[in-house]
PDB file of C-alpha atoms in Angstrom:
ATOM      1  CA  MET A 299     -32.141  25.733  10.221  1.00 72.00           C
ATOM      2  CA  ASP A 300     -29.039  27.887  11.318  1.00 85.00           C
ATOM      3  CA  VAL A 301     -25.527  27.996   9.114  1.00 83.00           C
ATOM      4  CA  GLU A 302     -23.978  25.385  11.599  1.00 90.00           C
ATOM      5  CA  GLN A 303     -26.087  22.085  11.364  1.00 94.00           C
ATOM      6  CA  LEU A 304     -26.188  23.488   7.445  1.00 94.00           C
ATOM      7  CA  SER A 305     -22.234  22.987   7.527  1.00 95.00           C
ATOM      8  CA  ILE A 306     -22.497  19.810   9.233  1.00 96.00           C
ATOM      9  CA  LEU A 307     -25.362  18.377   7.013  1.00 97.00           C
ATOM     10  CA  ASN A 308     -23.244  19.298   4.053  1.00 97.00           C
ATOM     11  CA  LEU A 309     -20.090  17.661   5.292  1.00 97.00           C
ATOM     12  CA  LEU A 310     -21.754  14.619   5.842  1.00 97.00           C
ATOM     13  CA  GLN A 311     -22.786  14.515   2.662  1.00 97.00           C
ATOM     14  CA  LEU A 312     -19.855  15.330   1.516  1.00 97.00           C
ATOM     15  CA  THR A 313     -17.773  13.072   3.203  1.00 97.00           C
ATOM     16  CA  SER A 314     -20.808   9.914   2.528  1.00 95.00           C
ATOM     17  CA  PRO A 315     -19.992   6.276   1.512  1.00 90.00           C
ATOM     18  CA  ALA A 316     -22.631   7.061  -0.981  1.00 91.00           C
ATOM     19  CA  LEU A 317     -21.831  10.008  -2.380  1.00 95.00           C
ATOM     20  CA  PRO A 318     -20.887   9.261  -6.353  1.00 95.00           C
ATOM     21  CA  VAL A 319     -17.147   9.592  -6.705  1.00 96.00           C
ATOM     22  CA  GLY A 320     -16.259   5.835  -6.841  1.00 93.00           C
ATOM     23  CA  ALA A 321     -13.303   6.213  -3.391  1.00 92.00           C
ATOM     24  CA  TYR A 322     -15.074   2.445  -2.646  1.00 91.00           C
ATOM     25  CA  SER A 323     -12.870   1.501  -6.113  1.00 91.00           C
ATOM     26  CA  TYR A 324      -9.560   1.591  -4.989  1.00 92.00           C
ATOM     27  CA  SER A 325      -7.208   0.189  -1.809  1.00 94.00           C
ATOM     28  CA  GLU A 326      -3.845   2.945  -2.712  1.00 93.00           C
ATOM     29  CA  GLY A 327      -1.745  -0.481  -1.910  1.00 93.00           C
ATOM     30  CA  ILE A 328      -3.468  -1.833   0.329  1.00 96.00           C
ATOM     31  CA  GLU A 329      -4.586  -4.644  -1.668  1.00 95.00           C
ATOM     32  CA  THR A 330      -0.587  -5.052  -2.303  1.00 95.00           C
ATOM     33  CA  LEU A 331       0.143  -4.785   1.050  1.00 96.00           C
ATOM     34  CA  VAL A 332      -2.163  -8.003   1.824  1.00 95.00           C
ATOM     35  CA  GLU A 333      -0.713  -9.473  -0.742  1.00 94.00           C
ATOM     36  CA  TRP A 334       2.721  -9.372   0.104  1.00 95.00           C
ATOM     37  CA  GLY A 335       1.988 -10.231   4.048  1.00 96.00           C
ATOM     38  CA  ALA A 336       3.156  -6.215   4.978  1.00 96.00           C
ATOM     39  CA  ILE A 337      -0.718  -6.337   6.426  1.00 97.00           C
ATOM     40  CA  ALA A 338      -2.505  -9.077   7.678  1.00 98.00           C
ATOM     41  CA  ASP A 339      -4.364  -8.040  10.773  1.00 98.00           C
ATOM     42  CA  ALA A 340      -6.454  -4.913  12.652  1.00 98.00           C
ATOM     43  CA  LYS A 341      -2.525  -3.931  14.406  1.00 98.00           C
ATOM     44  CA  SER A 342      -0.920  -3.679  11.339  1.00 98.00           C
ATOM     45  CA  LEU A 343      -3.578  -1.954   9.168  1.00 98.00           C
ATOM     46  CA  GLN A 344      -3.471   0.463  11.775  1.00 98.00           C
ATOM     47  CA  HIS A 345       0.020   1.090  11.804  1.00 98.00           C
ATOM     48  CA  TRP A 346       0.027   1.653   7.959  1.00 97.00           C
ATOM     49  CA  LEU A 347      -2.872   4.030   8.783  1.00 98.00           C
ATOM     50  CA  GLU A 348      -1.269   5.983  11.206  1.00 98.00           C
ATOM     51  CA  ARG A 349       1.801   6.466   9.862  1.00 97.00           C
ATOM     52  CA  GLU A 350       0.178   7.720   6.367  1.00 97.00           C
ATOM     53  CA  LEU A 351      -1.835   9.794   8.414  1.00 97.00           C
ATOM     54  CA  HIS A 352       1.499  11.697   9.981  1.00 96.00           C
ATOM     55  CA  PHE A 353       4.073  11.266   7.165  1.00 96.00           C
ATOM     56  CA  GLY A 354       2.492   9.628   4.269  1.00 96.00           C
ATOM     57  CA  ALA A 355       0.885  11.486   0.798  1.00 95.00           C
ATOM     58  CA  ILE A 356      -2.134  11.737   2.267  1.00 97.00           C
ATOM     59  CA  ARG A 357      -1.326  14.755   4.205  1.00 97.00           C
ATOM     60  CA  ILE A 358      -0.382  16.873   0.735  1.00 96.00           C
ATOM     61  CA  GLU A 359      -3.662  15.515  -0.533  1.00 97.00           C
ATOM     62  CA  ALA A 360      -5.181  17.441   2.332  1.00 98.00           C
ATOM     63  CA  ALA A 361      -3.268  20.814   2.214  1.00 98.00           C
ATOM     64  CA  MET A 362      -4.628  21.147  -1.225  1.00 98.00           C
ATOM     65  CA  VAL A 363      -8.094  21.149  -0.094  1.00 98.00           C
ATOM     66  CA  VAL A 364      -6.874  23.610   2.154  1.00 98.00           C
ATOM     67  CA  ARG A 365      -5.228  25.522  -0.335  1.00 98.00           C
ATOM     68  CA  ALA A 366      -8.665  25.015  -3.096  1.00 98.00           C
ATOM     69  CA  TYR A 367     -10.426  26.621  -0.521  1.00 98.00           C
ATOM     70  CA  ASN A 368      -8.498  29.701   0.231  1.00 98.00           C
ATOM     71  CA  ALA A 369      -7.658  30.137  -3.482  1.00 98.00           C
ATOM     72  CA  VAL A 370     -12.156  30.083  -4.019  1.00 98.00           C
ATOM     73  CA  ALA A 371     -12.520  32.545  -1.023  1.00 98.00           C
ATOM     74  CA  THR A 372     -10.415  34.766  -2.416  1.00 97.00           C
ATOM     75  CA  SER A 373     -11.003  34.473  -6.136  1.00 97.00           C
ATOM     76  CA  ASN A 374      -7.665  33.302  -6.707  1.00 98.00           C
ATOM     77  CA  LEU A 375      -8.352  31.730 -10.001  1.00 97.00           C
ATOM     78  CA  THR A 376      -4.978  31.608 -10.817  1.00 97.00           C
ATOM     79  CA  ASP A 377      -3.751  29.658  -7.632  1.00 97.00           C
ATOM     80  CA  LEU A 378      -6.676  27.095  -8.028  1.00 98.00           C
ATOM     81  CA  ASN A 379      -5.280  25.899 -11.626  1.00 97.00           C
ATOM     82  CA  TYR A 380      -1.312  26.071  -9.961  1.00 97.00           C
ATOM     83  CA  TRP A 381      -1.905  23.854  -6.699  1.00 98.00           C
ATOM     84  CA  ASN A 382      -4.355  21.512  -9.166  1.00 98.00           C
ATOM     85  CA  SER A 383      -1.081  20.919 -11.491  1.00 97.00           C
ATOM     86  CA  TRP A 384       1.183  20.571  -8.346  1.00 97.00           C
ATOM     87  CA  LEU A 385      -0.773  18.154  -7.402  1.00 97.00           C
ATOM     88  CA  SER A 386      -0.897  15.985 -10.378  1.00 97.00           C
ATOM     89  CA  ALA A 387       2.373  16.426 -10.747  1.00 95.00           C
ATOM     90  CA  ALA A 388       3.301  14.936  -7.302  1.00 94.00           C
ATOM     91  CA  ARG A 389       1.147  11.689  -7.999  1.00 91.00           C
ATOM     92  CA  GLU A 390       3.972   9.044  -7.159  1.00 88.00           C
ATOM     93  CA  THR A 391       2.643   6.476 -10.038  1.00 92.00           C
ATOM     94  CA  GLU A 392      -0.118   6.421 -12.500  1.00 92.00           C
ATOM     95  CA  GLU A 393      -2.868   4.750 -10.840  1.00 93.00           C
ATOM     96  CA  LEU A 394      -2.960   6.751  -7.879  1.00 94.00           C
ATOM     97  CA  ARG A 395      -3.122  10.020 -10.424  1.00 96.00           C
ATOM     98  CA  ASN A 396      -5.099   8.753 -12.424  1.00 94.00           C
ATOM     99  CA  SER A 397      -7.876   7.730  -9.153  1.00 96.00           C
ATOM    100  CA  SER A 398      -7.340  10.990  -8.222  1.00 97.00           C
ATOM    101  CA  TRP A 399      -8.658  12.359 -11.530  1.00 97.00           C
ATOM    102  CA  GLN A 400     -11.183  10.042 -12.116  1.00 97.00           C
ATOM    103  CA  MET A 401     -12.624  10.921  -8.145  1.00 97.00           C
ATOM    104  CA  GLY A 402     -12.165  14.704  -8.779  1.00 98.00           C
ATOM    105  CA  ARG A 403     -13.925  14.273 -12.159  1.00 97.00           C
ATOM    106  CA  SER A 404     -16.867  12.873 -10.782  1.00 97.00           C
ATOM    107  CA  LEU A 405     -17.017  15.058  -8.217  1.00 98.00           C
ATOM    108  CA  VAL A 406     -16.741  17.733 -10.835  1.00 98.00           C
ATOM    109  CA  ARG A 407     -19.727  16.145 -12.886  1.00 97.00           C
ATOM    110  CA  LEU A 408     -21.485  15.974  -9.449  1.00 98.00           C
ATOM    111  CA  LEU A 409     -21.157  20.038  -8.246  1.00 98.00           C
ATOM    112  CA  LEU A 410     -22.077  21.272 -11.627  1.00 98.00           C
ATOM    113  CA  GLU A 411     -25.629  19.232 -11.540  1.00 98.00           C
ATOM    114  CA  LEU A 412     -26.065  20.750  -7.884  1.00 97.00           C
ATOM    115  CA  GLU A 413     -24.339  24.032  -8.181  1.00 97.00           C
ATOM    116  CA  PRO A 414     -24.543  25.285 -12.075  1.00 97.00           C
ATOM    117  CA  GLN A 415     -22.145  28.292 -10.821  1.00 97.00           C
ATOM    118  CA  LEU A 416     -19.073  26.463 -10.262  1.00 97.00           C
ATOM    119  CA  GLU A 417     -18.896  26.102 -14.133  1.00 97.00           C
ATOM    120  CA  SER A 418     -16.405  29.160 -14.480  1.00 96.00           C
ATOM    121  CA  ILE A 419     -14.189  28.021 -11.174  1.00 97.00           C
ATOM    122  CA  PHE A 420     -13.679  24.427 -12.953  1.00 97.00           C
ATOM    123  CA  ASN A 421     -13.120  25.497 -16.415  1.00 96.00           C
ATOM    124  CA  ALA A 422     -10.274  27.968 -15.086  1.00 93.00           C
ATOM    125  CA  VAL A 423      -8.615  24.452 -13.529  1.00 95.00           C
ATOM    126  CA  GLY A 424      -8.549  22.675 -16.937  1.00 87.00           C
ATOM    127  CA  HIS A 425      -9.700  19.492 -17.641  1.00 84.00           C
ATOM    128  CA  SER A 426      -7.980  16.750 -14.881  1.00 95.00           C
ATOM    129  CA  VAL A 427      -9.475  18.271 -11.664  1.00 98.00           C
ATOM    130  CA  ASN A 428      -7.470  15.933  -8.582  1.00 98.00           C
ATOM    131  CA  TYR A 429     -10.305  14.971  -5.975  1.00 98.00           C
ATOM    132  CA  ALA A 430      -8.798  17.597  -3.077  1.00 98.00           C
ATOM    133  CA  ILE A 431      -8.566  20.380  -5.316  1.00 98.00           C
ATOM    134  CA  ALA A 432     -12.607  19.745  -5.947  1.00 98.00           C
ATOM    135  CA  PHE A 433     -13.404  18.448  -2.581  1.00 98.00           C
ATOM    136  CA  GLY A 434     -11.873  22.257  -1.493  1.00 98.00           C
ATOM    137  CA  VAL A 435     -13.850  23.944  -3.879  1.00 98.00           C
ATOM    138  CA  ALA A 436     -17.125  21.966  -2.530  1.00 98.00           C
ATOM    139  CA  ALA A 437     -16.506  22.746   0.805  1.00 98.00           C
ATOM    140  CA  HIS A 438     -16.054  26.176   0.429  1.00 98.00           C
ATOM    141  CA  CYS A 439     -19.485  26.366  -1.713  1.00 97.00           C
ATOM    142  CA  TRP A 440     -21.425  24.795   1.114  1.00 97.00           C
ATOM    143  CA  GLN A 441     -20.073  26.751   3.556  1.00 96.00           C
ATOM    144  CA  ILE A 442     -18.452  24.123   5.382  1.00 98.00           C
ATOM    145  CA  PRO A 443     -15.481  25.332   7.764  1.00 98.00           C
ATOM    146  CA  GLN A 444     -11.844  24.446   6.503  1.00 98.00           C
ATOM    147  CA  ASP A 445     -11.157  22.963   9.461  1.00 98.00           C
ATOM    148  CA  ALA A 446     -14.175  20.454   9.241  1.00 98.00           C
ATOM    149  CA  ALA A 447     -13.529  19.869   6.026  1.00 98.00           C
ATOM    150  CA  VAL A 448      -9.734  18.399   6.258  1.00 98.00           C
ATOM    151  CA  LEU A 449     -11.104  16.498   9.289  1.00 98.00           C
ATOM    152  CA  GLY A 450     -13.995  15.662   7.113  1.00 98.00           C
ATOM    153  CA  TYR A 451     -11.287  14.085   4.112  1.00 98.00           C
ATOM    154  CA  LEU A 452      -8.961  12.207   6.516  1.00 98.00           C
ATOM    155  CA  HIS A 453     -11.899  10.185   7.709  1.00 98.00           C
ATOM    156  CA  SER A 454     -13.318   9.634   4.426  1.00 97.00           C
ATOM    157  CA  TRP A 455      -9.630   8.410   3.488  1.00 98.00           C
ATOM    158  CA  ALA A 456      -9.674   6.652   6.413  1.00 98.00           C
ATOM    159  CA  THR A 457     -12.862   5.270   6.491  1.00 97.00           C
ATOM    160  CA  ASN A 458     -12.470   3.876   2.809  1.00 96.00           C
ATOM    161  CA  LEU A 459      -9.155   2.132   3.378  1.00 97.00           C
ATOM    162  CA  VAL A 460     -10.121   0.127   6.526  1.00 98.00           C
ATOM    163  CA  THR A 461     -13.710  -1.078   4.487  1.00 96.00           C
ATOM    164  CA  ALA A 462     -11.140  -2.276   2.095  1.00 96.00           C
ATOM    165  CA  GLY A 463      -8.932  -3.822   4.723  1.00 97.00           C
ATOM    166  CA  ILE A 464     -12.354  -5.611   5.981  1.00 97.00           C
ATOM    167  CA  LYS A 465     -12.715  -7.090   2.455  1.00 96.00           C
ATOM    168  CA  LEU A 466      -8.861  -8.175   2.069  1.00 96.00           C
ATOM    169  CA  ILE A 467      -7.594  -9.340   4.779  1.00 97.00           C
ATOM    170  CA  PRO A 468     -10.308  -9.991   6.246  1.00 96.00           C
ATOM    171  CA  LEU A 469     -11.541  -8.481   9.226  1.00 97.00           C
ATOM    172  CA  GLY A 470     -14.408  -8.166  10.891  1.00 96.00           C
ATOM    173  CA  GLN A 471     -16.891  -5.017  10.788  1.00 97.00           C
ATOM    174  CA  THR A 472     -16.600  -4.605  14.718  1.00 98.00           C
ATOM    175  CA  ALA A 473     -12.678  -5.032  14.082  1.00 98.00           C
ATOM    176  CA  GLY A 474     -12.995  -2.155  11.626  1.00 98.00           C
ATOM    177  CA  GLN A 475     -15.251   0.087  13.543  1.00 98.00           C
ATOM    178  CA  GLN A 476     -12.674  -0.611  16.174  1.00 98.00           C
ATOM    179  CA  ILE A 477      -9.785   1.056  14.190  1.00 98.00           C
ATOM    180  CA  LEU A 478     -11.648   4.061  12.906  1.00 98.00           C
ATOM    181  CA  ILE A 479     -11.921   5.030  16.645  1.00 98.00           C
ATOM    182  CA  ASN A 480      -8.670   4.177  17.289  1.00 98.00           C
ATOM    183  CA  LEU A 481      -7.309   6.825  14.608  1.00 98.00           C
ATOM    184  CA  GLN A 482      -9.304   9.704  15.580  1.00 98.00           C
ATOM    185  CA  THR A 483      -6.598  10.935  18.221  1.00 98.00           C
ATOM    186  CA  HIS A 484      -4.383  10.569  14.758  1.00 98.00           C
ATOM    187  CA  ILE A 485      -6.814  12.730  12.458  1.00 98.00           C
ATOM    188  CA  VAL A 486      -7.234  15.314  14.585  1.00 98.00           C
ATOM    189  CA  ASP A 487      -3.659  15.223  15.626  1.00 98.00           C
ATOM    190  CA  ALA A 488      -2.782  15.419  12.023  1.00 98.00           C
ATOM    191  CA  SER A 489      -5.391  17.868  10.800  1.00 98.00           C
ATOM    192  CA  ALA A 490      -3.901  20.647  12.887  1.00 98.00           C
ATOM    193  CA  LYS A 491      -0.492  19.925  11.798  1.00 97.00           C
ATOM    194  CA  ILE A 492      -1.875  20.368   8.110  1.00 98.00           C
ATOM    195  CA  LEU A 493      -3.877  23.323   8.503  1.00 98.00           C
ATOM    196  CA  VAL A 494      -1.034  25.554   9.253  1.00 97.00           C
ATOM    197  CA  LEU A 495       1.455  24.173   6.695  1.00 96.00           C
ATOM    198  CA  THR A 496       3.200  26.282   4.371  1.00 96.00           C
ATOM    199  CA  ASP A 497       4.196  25.754   1.364  1.00 95.00           C
ATOM    200  CA  ASP A 498       7.995  25.368   2.019  1.00 93.00           C
ATOM    201  CA  GLU A 499       6.397  22.273   4.520  1.00 94.00           C
ATOM    202  CA  PHE A 500       5.713  20.505   1.930  1.00 92.00           C
ATOM    203  CA  SER A 501       6.864  16.879   2.355  1.00 90.00           C
ATOM    204  CA  SER A 502       5.499  13.002   2.788  1.00 89.00           C
ATOM    205  CA  CYS A 503       8.113  10.023   3.167  1.00 89.00           C
ATOM    206  CA  SER A 504       5.434   7.407   0.871  1.00 85.00           C
ATOM    207  CA  TRP A 505       7.804   5.302  -1.038  1.00 83.00           C
ATOM    208  CA  GLY A 506       6.233   2.121   1.075  1.00 89.00           C
ATOM    209  CA  LEU A 507       2.972   3.593  -0.544  1.00 91.00           C
ATOM    210  CA  SER A 508       4.512   4.128  -4.337  1.00 91.00           C
ATOM    211  CA  LEU A 509       6.263   0.216  -4.499  1.00 93.00           C
ATOM    212  CA  ALA A 510       2.387  -1.268  -3.629  1.00 90.00           C
ATOM    213  CA  SER A 511       0.556   1.051  -6.021  1.00 91.00           C
ATOM    214  CA  MET A 512       3.167   0.261  -9.000  1.00 90.00           C
ATOM    215  CA  ALA A 513       3.449  -3.146  -8.353  1.00 88.00           C
ATOM    216  CA  HIS A 514      -0.704  -3.503  -7.930  1.00 91.00           C
ATOM    217  CA  GLU A 515      -0.963  -1.989 -11.738  1.00 83.00           C
ATOM    218  CA  THR A 516       0.413  -5.435 -12.766  1.00 82.00           C
ATOM    219  CA  GLN A 517      -0.586  -7.832  -9.629  1.00 83.00           C
ATOM    220  CA  TYR A 518      -2.636 -10.860 -11.115  1.00 76.00           C
ATOM    221  CA  THR A 519      -5.439 -10.994  -8.825  1.00 80.00           C
ATOM    222  CA  ARG A 520      -7.223  -7.993  -8.382  1.00 80.00           C
ATOM    223  CA  LEU A 521     -10.392  -6.762  -6.505  1.00 84.00           C
ATOM    224  CA  PHE A 522      -9.767  -2.942  -6.415  1.00 89.00           C
ATOM    225  CA  ARG A 523      -9.111  -1.077  -9.821  1.00 82.00           C
ATOM    226  CA  SER A 524      -5.781  -0.402 -10.968  1.00 67.00           C
TER     227      SER A 524
END
């Protein structure tokens, strides 16, 4: 098996729905938006995900994957700790921050079982490791190219929210797969821009996500975790 084949297999494992991090438990506002009628069909779900990819908070998360990857590559644990704290402070709601910490904690636990040598790295980050930070560390450890890691992170995010939409709207499985196909160009375009973002260019228009997430915390009937 050559290095390229190994990195592809590692990326598939890191982004697999079977990865035990609990991503399926969260809808990132989709459940509230469906309740409000803002997302009611495949077209409106796809539109929401497109806007998030180009202008939303997921861009910043994916940029943190890049920062974590680079910090590990240069053995700069101070930077790794800084960007983890920065991302925690940048989370729009308690629900979004806790979901990031919970998924990060689960991924760290798994990685330490598989790659014990990463313990010193995660000790430097601290207790509450964000998922994007843990993902970036894993991508570097498993020799996944940085551009592939960002593509994988965005695609995994989109897959999780499309799956949430399938359950909530509801949609058929074929409609869900069509949305993912339609999002491919947007994922590639967003990834290319994220890879060259400078620190001064971090920004997102995520007030819609913030409002939906805050409302979800007290929504009476919920399928997804808050």
